[in-house]
C-alpha positions as a printed Julia matrix, in Angstrom:
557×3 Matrix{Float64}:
 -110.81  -115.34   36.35
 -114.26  -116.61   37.46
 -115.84  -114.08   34.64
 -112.97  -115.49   31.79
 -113.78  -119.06   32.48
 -117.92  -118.7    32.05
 -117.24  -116.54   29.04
 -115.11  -119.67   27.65
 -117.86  -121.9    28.57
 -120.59  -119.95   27.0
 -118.11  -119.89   24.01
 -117.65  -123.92   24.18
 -121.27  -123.9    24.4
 -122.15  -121.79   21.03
 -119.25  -124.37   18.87
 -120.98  -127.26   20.27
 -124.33  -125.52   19.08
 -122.79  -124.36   15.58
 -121.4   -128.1    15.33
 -124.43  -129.81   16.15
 -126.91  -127.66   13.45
 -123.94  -128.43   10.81
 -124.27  -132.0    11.03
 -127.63  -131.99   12.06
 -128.4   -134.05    8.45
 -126.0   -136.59    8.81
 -127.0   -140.37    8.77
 -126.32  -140.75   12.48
 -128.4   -138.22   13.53
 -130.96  -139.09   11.26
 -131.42  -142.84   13.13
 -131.65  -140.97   16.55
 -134.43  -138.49   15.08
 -136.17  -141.79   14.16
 -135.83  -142.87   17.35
 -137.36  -140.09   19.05
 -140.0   -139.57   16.73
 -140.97  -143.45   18.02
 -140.57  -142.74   21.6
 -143.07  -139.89   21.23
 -145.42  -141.97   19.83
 -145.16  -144.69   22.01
 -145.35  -142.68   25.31
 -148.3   -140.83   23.81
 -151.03  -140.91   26.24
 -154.01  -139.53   23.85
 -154.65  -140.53   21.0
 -157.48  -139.15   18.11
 -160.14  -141.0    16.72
 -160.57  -141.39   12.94
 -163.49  -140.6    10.94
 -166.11  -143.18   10.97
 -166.57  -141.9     7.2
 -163.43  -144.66    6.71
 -164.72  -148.28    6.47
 -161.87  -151.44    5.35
 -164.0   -154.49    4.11
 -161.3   -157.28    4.65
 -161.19  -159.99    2.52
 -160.45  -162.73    5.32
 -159.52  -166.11    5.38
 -163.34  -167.68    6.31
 -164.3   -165.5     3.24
 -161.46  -167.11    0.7
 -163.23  -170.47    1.94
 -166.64  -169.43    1.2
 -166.06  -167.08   -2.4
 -162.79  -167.74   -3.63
 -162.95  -171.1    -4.88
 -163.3   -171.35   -7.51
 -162.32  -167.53   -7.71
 -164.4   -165.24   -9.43
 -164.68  -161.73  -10.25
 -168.23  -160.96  -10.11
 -168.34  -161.63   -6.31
 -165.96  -158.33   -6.33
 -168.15  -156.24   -8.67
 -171.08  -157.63   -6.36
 -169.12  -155.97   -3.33
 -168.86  -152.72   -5.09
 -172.92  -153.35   -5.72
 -173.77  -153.25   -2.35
 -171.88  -151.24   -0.95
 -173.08  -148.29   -3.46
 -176.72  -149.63   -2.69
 -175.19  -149.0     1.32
 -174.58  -145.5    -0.21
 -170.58  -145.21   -0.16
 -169.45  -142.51   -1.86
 -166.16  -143.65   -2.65
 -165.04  -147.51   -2.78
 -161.01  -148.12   -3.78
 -160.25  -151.76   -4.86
 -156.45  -152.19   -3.37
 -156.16  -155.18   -5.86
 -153.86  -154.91   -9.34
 -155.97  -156.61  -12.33
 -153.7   -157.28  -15.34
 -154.93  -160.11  -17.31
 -157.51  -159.82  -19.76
 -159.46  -162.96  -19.4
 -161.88  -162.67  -16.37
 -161.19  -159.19  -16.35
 -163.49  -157.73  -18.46
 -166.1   -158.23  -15.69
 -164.16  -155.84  -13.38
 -164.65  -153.17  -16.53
 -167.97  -153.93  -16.49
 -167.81  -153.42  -12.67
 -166.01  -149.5   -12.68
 -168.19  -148.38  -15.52
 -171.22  -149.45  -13.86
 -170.34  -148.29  -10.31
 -169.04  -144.81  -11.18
 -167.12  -144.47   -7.69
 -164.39  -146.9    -7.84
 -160.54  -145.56   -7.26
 -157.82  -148.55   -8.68
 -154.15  -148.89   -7.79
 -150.83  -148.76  -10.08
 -147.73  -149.13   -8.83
 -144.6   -146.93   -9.6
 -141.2   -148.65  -10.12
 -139.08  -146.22   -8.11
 -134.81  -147.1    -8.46
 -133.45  -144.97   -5.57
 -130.5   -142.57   -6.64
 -128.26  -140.2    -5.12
 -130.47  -136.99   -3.25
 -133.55  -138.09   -5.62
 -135.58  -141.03   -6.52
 -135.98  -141.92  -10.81
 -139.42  -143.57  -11.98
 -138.43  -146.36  -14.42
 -142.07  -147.2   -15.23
 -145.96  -147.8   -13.88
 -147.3   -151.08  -13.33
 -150.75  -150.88  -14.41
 -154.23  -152.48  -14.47
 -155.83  -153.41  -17.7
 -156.52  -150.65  -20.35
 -160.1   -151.79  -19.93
 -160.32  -150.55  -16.07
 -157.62  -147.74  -16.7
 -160.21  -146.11  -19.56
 -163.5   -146.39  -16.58
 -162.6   -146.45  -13.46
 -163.54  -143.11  -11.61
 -159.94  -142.28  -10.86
 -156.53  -143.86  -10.46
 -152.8   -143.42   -8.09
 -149.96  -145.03   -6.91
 -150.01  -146.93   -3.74
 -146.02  -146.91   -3.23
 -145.33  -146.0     0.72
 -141.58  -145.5     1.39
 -139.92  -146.87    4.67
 -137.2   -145.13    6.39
 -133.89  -146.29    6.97
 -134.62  -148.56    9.05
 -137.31  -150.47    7.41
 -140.41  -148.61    9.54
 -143.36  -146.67    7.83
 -143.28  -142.84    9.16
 -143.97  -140.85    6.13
 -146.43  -141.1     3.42
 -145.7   -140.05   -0.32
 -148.4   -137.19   -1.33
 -146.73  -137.31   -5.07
 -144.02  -138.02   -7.67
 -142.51  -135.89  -10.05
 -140.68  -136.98  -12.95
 -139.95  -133.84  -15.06
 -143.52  -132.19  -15.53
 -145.23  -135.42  -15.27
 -147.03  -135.24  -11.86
 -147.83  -139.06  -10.51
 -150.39  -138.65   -7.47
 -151.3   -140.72   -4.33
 -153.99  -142.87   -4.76
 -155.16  -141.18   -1.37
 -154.16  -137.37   -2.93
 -156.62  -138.05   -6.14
 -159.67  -139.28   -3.81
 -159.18  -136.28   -1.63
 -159.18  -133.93   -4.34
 -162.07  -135.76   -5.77
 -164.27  -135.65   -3.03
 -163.99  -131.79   -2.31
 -163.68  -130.79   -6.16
 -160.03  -129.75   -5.51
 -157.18  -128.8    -8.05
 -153.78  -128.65   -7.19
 -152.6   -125.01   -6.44
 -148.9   -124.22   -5.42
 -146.7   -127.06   -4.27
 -143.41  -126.21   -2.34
 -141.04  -128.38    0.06
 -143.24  -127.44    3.29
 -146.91  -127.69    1.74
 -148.99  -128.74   -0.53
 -151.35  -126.76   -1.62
 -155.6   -127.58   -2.85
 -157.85  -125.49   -3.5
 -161.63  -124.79   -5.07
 -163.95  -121.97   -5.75
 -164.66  -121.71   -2.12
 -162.02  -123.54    0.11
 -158.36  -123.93    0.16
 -156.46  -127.07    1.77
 -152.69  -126.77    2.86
 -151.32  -130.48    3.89
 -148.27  -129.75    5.39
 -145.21  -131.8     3.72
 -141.54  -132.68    4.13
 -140.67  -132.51    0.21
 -143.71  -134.69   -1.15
 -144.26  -137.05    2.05
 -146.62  -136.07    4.79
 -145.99  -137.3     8.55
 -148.38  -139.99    9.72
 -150.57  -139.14   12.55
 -151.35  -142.44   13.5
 -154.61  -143.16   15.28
 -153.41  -146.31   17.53
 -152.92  -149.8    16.85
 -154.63  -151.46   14.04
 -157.5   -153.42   15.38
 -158.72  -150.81   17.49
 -158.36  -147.66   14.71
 -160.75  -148.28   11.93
 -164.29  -149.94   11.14
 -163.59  -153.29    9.61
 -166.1   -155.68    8.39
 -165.0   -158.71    6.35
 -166.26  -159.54    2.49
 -169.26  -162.02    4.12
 -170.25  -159.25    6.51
 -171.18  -156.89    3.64
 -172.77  -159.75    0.69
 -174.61  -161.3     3.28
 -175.92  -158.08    4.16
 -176.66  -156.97    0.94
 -178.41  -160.39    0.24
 -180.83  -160.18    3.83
 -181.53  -156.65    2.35
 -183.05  -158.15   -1.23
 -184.56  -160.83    0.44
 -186.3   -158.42    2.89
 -184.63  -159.53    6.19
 -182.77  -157.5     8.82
 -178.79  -157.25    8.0
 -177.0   -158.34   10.77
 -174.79  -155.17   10.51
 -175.98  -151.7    10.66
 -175.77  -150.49    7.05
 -176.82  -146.91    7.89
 -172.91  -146.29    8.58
 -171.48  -146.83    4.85
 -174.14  -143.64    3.79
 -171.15  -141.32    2.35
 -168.83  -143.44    3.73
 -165.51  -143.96    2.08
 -164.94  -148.09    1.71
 -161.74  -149.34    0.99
 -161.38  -152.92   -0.08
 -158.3   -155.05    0.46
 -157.1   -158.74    0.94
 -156.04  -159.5     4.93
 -155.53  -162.85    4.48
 -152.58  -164.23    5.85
 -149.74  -164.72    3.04
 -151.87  -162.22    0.78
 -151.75  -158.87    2.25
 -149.21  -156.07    2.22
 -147.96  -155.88    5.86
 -145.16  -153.06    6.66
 -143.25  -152.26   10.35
 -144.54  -148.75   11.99
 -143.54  -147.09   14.92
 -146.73  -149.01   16.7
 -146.83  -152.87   14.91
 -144.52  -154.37   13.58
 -147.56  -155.6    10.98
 -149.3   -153.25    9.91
 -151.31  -153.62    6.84
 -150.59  -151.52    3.76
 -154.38  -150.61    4.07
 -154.74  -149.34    6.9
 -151.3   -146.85    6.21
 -153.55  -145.5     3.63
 -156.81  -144.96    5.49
 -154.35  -143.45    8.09
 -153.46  -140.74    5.28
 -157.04  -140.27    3.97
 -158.3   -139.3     7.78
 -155.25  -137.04    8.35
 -156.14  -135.45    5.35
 -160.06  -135.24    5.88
 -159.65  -134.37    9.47
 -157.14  -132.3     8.98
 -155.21  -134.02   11.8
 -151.4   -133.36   10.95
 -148.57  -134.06   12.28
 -146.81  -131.13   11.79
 -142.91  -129.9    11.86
 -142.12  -126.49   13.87
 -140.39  -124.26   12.19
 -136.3   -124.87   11.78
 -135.6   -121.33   13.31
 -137.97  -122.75   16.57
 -135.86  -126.02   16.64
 -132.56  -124.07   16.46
 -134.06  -121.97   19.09
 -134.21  -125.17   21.44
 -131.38  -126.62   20.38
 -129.48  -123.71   21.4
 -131.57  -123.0    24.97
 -129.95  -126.56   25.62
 -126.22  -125.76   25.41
 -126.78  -122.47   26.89
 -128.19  -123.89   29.79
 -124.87  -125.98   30.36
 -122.27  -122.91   31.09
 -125.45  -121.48   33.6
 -125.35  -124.93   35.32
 -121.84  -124.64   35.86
 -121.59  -121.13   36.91
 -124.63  -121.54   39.4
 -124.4   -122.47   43.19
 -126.21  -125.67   44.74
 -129.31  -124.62   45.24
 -129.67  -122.78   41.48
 -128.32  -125.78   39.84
 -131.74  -127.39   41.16
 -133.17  -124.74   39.56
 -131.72  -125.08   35.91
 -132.19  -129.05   36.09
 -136.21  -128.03   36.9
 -136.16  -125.94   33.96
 -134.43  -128.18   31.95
 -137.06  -130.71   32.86
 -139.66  -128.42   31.98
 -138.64  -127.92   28.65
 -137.97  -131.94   27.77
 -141.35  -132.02   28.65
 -142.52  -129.42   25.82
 -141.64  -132.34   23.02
 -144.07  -134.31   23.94
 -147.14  -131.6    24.62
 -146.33  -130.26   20.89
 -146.74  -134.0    19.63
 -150.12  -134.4    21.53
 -151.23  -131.3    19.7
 -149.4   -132.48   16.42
 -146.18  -130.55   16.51
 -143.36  -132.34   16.02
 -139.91  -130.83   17.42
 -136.84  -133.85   17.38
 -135.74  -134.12   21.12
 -132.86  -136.0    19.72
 -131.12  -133.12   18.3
 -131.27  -130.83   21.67
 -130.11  -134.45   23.84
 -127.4   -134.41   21.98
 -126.56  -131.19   21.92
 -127.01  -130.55   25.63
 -124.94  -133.76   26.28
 -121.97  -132.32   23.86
 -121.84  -128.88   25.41
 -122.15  -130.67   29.05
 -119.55  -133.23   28.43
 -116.98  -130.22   26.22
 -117.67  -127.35   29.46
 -116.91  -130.55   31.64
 -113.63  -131.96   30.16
 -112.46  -127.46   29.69
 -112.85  -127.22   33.29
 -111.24  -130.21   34.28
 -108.21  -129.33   32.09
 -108.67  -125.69   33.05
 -108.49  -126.96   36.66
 -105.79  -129.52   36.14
 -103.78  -126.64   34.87
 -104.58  -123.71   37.08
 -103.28  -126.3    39.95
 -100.46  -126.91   38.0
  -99.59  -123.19   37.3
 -100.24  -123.08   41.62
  -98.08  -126.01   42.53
  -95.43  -124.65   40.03
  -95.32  -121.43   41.19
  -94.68  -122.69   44.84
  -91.98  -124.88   44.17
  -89.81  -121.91   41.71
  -87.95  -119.44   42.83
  -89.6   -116.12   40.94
  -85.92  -114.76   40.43
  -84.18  -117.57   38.89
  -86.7   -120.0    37.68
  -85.19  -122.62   39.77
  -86.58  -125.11   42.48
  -87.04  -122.76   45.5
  -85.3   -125.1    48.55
  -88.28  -126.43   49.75
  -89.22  -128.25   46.79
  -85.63  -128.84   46.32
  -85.29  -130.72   49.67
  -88.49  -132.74   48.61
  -86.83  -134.12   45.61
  -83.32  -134.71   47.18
  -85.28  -136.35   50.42
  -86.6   -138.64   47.88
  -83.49  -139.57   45.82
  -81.75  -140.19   49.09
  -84.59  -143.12   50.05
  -84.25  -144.14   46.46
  -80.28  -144.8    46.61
  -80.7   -146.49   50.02
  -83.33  -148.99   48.92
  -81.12  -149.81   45.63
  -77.78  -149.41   46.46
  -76.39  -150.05   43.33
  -78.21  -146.34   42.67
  -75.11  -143.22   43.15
  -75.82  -139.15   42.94
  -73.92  -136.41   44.3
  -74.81  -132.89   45.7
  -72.97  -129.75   44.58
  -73.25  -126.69   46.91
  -71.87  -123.25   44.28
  -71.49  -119.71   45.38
  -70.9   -116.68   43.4
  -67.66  -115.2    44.16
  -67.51  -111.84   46.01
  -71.35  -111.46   44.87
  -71.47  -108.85   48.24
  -69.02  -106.53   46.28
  -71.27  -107.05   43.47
  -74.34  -105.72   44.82
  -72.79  -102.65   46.79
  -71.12  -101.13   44.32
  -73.31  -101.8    41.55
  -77.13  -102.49   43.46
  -79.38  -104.95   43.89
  -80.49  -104.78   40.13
  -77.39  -105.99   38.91
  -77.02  -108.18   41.77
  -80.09  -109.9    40.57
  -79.43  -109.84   36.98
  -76.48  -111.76   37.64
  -77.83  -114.42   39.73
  -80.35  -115.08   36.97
  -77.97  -115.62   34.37
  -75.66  -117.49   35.61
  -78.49  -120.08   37.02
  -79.68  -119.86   33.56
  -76.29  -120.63   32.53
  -75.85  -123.85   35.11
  -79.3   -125.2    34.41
  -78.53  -125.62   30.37
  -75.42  -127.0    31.19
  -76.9   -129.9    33.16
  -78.47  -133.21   32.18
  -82.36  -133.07   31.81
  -82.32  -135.83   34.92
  -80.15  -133.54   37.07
  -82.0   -131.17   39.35
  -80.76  -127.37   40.68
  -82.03  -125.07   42.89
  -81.18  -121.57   44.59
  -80.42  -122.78   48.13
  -80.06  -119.15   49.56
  -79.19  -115.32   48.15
  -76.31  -116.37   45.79
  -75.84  -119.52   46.68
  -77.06  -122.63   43.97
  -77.06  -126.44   45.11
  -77.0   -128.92   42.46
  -77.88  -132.7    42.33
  -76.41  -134.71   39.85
  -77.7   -138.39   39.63
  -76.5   -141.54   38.04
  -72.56  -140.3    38.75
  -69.71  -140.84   41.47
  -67.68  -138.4    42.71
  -64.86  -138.35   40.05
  -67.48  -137.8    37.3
  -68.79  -135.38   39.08
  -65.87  -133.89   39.66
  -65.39  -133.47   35.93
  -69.28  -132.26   35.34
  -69.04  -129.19   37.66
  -65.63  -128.4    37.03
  -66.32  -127.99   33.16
  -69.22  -125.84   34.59
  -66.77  -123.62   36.69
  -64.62  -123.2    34.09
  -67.49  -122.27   31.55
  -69.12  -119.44   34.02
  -65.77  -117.85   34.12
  -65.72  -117.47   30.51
  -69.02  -115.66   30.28
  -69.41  -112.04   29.68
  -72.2   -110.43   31.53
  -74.24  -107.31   29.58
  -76.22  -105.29   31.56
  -77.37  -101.89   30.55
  -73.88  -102.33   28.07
  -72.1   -102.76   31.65
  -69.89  -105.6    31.2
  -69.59  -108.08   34.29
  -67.49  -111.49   34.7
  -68.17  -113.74   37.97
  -66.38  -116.67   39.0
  -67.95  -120.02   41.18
  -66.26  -121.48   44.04
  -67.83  -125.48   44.16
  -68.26  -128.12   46.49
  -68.88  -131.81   46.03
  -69.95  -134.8    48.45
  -70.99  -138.53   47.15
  -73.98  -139.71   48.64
  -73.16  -142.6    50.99
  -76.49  -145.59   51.29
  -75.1   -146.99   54.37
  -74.05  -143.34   56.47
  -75.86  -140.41   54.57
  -78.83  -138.44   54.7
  -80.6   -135.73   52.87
  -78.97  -133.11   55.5
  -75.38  -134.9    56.18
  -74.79  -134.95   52.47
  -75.54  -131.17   52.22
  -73.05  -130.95   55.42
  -70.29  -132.68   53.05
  -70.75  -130.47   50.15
  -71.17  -127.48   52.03
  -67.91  -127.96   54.0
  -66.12  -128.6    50.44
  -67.53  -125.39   49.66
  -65.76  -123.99   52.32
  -62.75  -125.52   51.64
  -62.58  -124.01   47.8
  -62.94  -120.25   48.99
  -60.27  -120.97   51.72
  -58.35  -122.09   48.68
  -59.01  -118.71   46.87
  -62.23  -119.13   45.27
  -63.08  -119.85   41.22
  -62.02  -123.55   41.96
  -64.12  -127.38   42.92
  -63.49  -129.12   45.96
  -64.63  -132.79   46.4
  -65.46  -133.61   50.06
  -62.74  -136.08   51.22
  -60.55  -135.17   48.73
């Protein structure tokens, strides 16, 4: 029994793992894998420090003050001046020019400069399992025709509204839209695109190849930490007046030795003018500094990486094994499965530290599914067994009736009943088999028993489903019949008499025809109890086999 019940369990266990992995895509569990992926991050106790190659020149408030107004272009393509006199190697402008007047000097600027990457944004209409590009919203044709190279700065949020992901690339039929972030990559290290499938992207040159790992076309963000503290920043004044201390043959008052080969991305961080978007560590986080996030995954090549499905399956399923073992283990070895269950929670979090991610979510749930089905089985398996115990002690094994024990339980109980409600009546009928003794010698106890079975059969269908019966004693049946006085019940067990003797018995094609000899007693509130009522019917009984058997006798009548 023990060995059936695990064997269920372990069965449970394996539907609860088959069920989880089949809706392992659905919307809900989607949300909790976003959860999880948060809680890693934010109980992440190390975290990696960007390249210092990545420097954001924020154009702040003070400097909006001081250059803006009147606003002018040249103090941009100035910018770009100095910080290729600095010796950047790569300088993207995160501002959109489209209007022709002043913007001639920012052509001017990008054909000059040689170095500078410009925005476009892609008008992306979300549609069922895919995403359709409507159209590009572009710079001037001026800039688009000199500027050293050009992507989309579109960054997707997930369901909930929070940046996780980063888009690598579009595709809209063979037209390939890249990153703004993809295109200075592959610039810098002379890269062409070389095999793209759903779990990598794939650059290579002459001499080195670069797999980014991928989800479709978005890469997982290995964030760095919170804003402030991630990245160099240095604001639009920092790096002019710098440049002008330089021509005037003064000491900067920043070090410019750190923009050599540096890459310098340029953006506005003025309140009301920048992009700010909700990650799993600000709730503001500029659009910037999700890109220069991307760019130092990239050039560091510090991913955060997906296991393999067959490895999360693998978990996933360790989990609702190790519910059936908790259940078929002692005390002491059920510390031992909670340890290693412990143990292997804690692996989620050591993969993310090394930039594996595995969703703990999925394995929760499952664990707490196979717990919670294995727990409700063996209650009901319990609740039933118990059952199958209690019923099995309270039947007789011959006739399928209430054994006399149980029997006296339930009369006991109708008898307080009727005393504390007076207006309650029931009767007890005591039946024997007539010359059942002859039966059994000439014929054996097998046919004895046969007939004892039937005819209880035959009494029990023949009674109301509130009535109760039970073998009192060899072949003698006692009867309780509620809800009636003695004249109906007269009538009840007499149409039962009469009905017995009308059955034909077929045993081993043996033909056999018994008659009942009946007595019945009222229950009296005010005199009775369980045994003086038996008393009654039992001396009517008596009275209908002085009388010559196959007949009812009501006691005191």
């Amino acid at each position: 029994m023990k060995n059936n019940k695990l064997t269920i369990n372990f069965a449970l266990a394996l539907i609860v793992w088959s069920f989880c992995i089949y809706f392992s895509d659905a919307v809900i569990f989607d949300r909790l894998k976003l959860m999880s992926y948060d809680l890693l991050f934010s109980s992440r106790m190390f975290w990696a420090k960007p390249s210092k190659e990545i420097i954001i020149i924020q154009l702040t408030s003070s400097d909006i003050k001081e250059y803006v107004t009147p606003w002018s272009r040249s103090k941009i393509g100035e910018l770009c001046k100095a910080l290729n006199y600095f010796g950047a190697d790569q300088i993207l402008l995160d501002f959109l020019f489209t209007k022709n007047q002043e913007e001639q000097i920012m052509v001017n600027v990008v054909k000059e400069e040689g170095n500078i990457y410009m925005p476009f944004i892609l008008r992306i209409v979300p549609s069922i399992g895919r995403f359709e590009i409507n159209e590009t919203f572009l710079p001037i044709q001026g800039v688009i025709d000199n500027v050293k190279g050009m992507g989309f700065v579109n960054i997707d949020a997930d369901l909930d509204g929070k940046i996780r992901r980063f888009p690598l690339y579009y595709k809209k039929g063979d037209i390939l839209f890249e990153h703004v972030v993809l295109k200075m990559i592959r610039d810098k290290f002379r890269l062409k695109i070389n095999n793209i499938t759903s779990g990598e992207l794939e650059l290579s040159n002459n001499n080195n190849v670069l797999k980014i790992p991928s989800d479709q076309n978005y890469m997982y963000l290995n964030w760095y930490g919170k804003w402030e503290r991630t990245f160099s920043l240095y604001s639009f004044s920092d790096i002019l007046h710098a440049y002008q201390d330089l021509q005037d043959q003064k000491p900067p008052k920043i070090d410019v030795s750190f923009f050599k080969n540096s890459i310098c991305m340029v953006a506005a961080l003025a309140p009301g003018m920048h992009d700010v978007r909700p990650t799993v560590l600000e709730h503001d986080y500029p659009g910037i500094g999700i890109i220069a996030t991307a760019y130092a995954n990239i050039l560091q090549d510090n991913y955060l990486k997906k296991v393999p499905r067959w490895l999360d399956l693998l978990i996933v399923f360790i989990f609702v094994i190790l519910s059936p073992i908790y259940y078929a283990t002692d005390k002491v070895s059920k510390w031992l499965v909670s340890l290693v269950l412990l143990s292997i929670f804690a692996i989620f979090p050591i993969l993310f530290c090394f930039g594996s991610y595995s969703d703990p979510s999925l394995p929760f749930i499952a664990l707490l599914f196979s717990y919670i089905t294995i727990t409700l089985y063996n209650f009901a398996s319990s609740k039933l067994e118990k059952s199958i115990l209690v019923s099995l002690s309270n039947t007789d094994q011959l006739t399928g009736l209430n054994n006399i024990r149980h029997f006296k339980e339930i009369l006991k109980a109708q008898c307080k009943a009727t005393k504390k409600n007076t207006g309650k009546c029931f009767c007890v009928v005591l039946c024997d088999i007539d010359h059942f003794k002859s039966i059994n010698d000439t014929h054996g106890h097998l046919v004895g028993d046969y007939v004892i079975a039937n005819i209880s059969k035959a009494i029990k269908c023949s009674l109301r489903d509130n009535d109760i019966v039970g073998r009192y004693g060899g072949d003698e049946l006692i009867l309780c019949l509620r809800d009636v006085l003695l004249d109906k019940a007269y009538m009840i067990v007499d149409k039962i008499r009469n009905n017995i003797s009308n059955i034909v018995l077929n045993h081993n094609n043996n033909l056999y025809k018994v008659t009942l000899s009946m007595g019945v007693a009222v229950f009296d509130p005010y005199e009775d109890d369980m045994d003086s009522v038996i008393k009654k019917a039992d001396e009517a009984l008596y009275i209908a086999k002085e009388r010559g058997r196959n007949c009812v006798v009501a006691y005191g009548k």
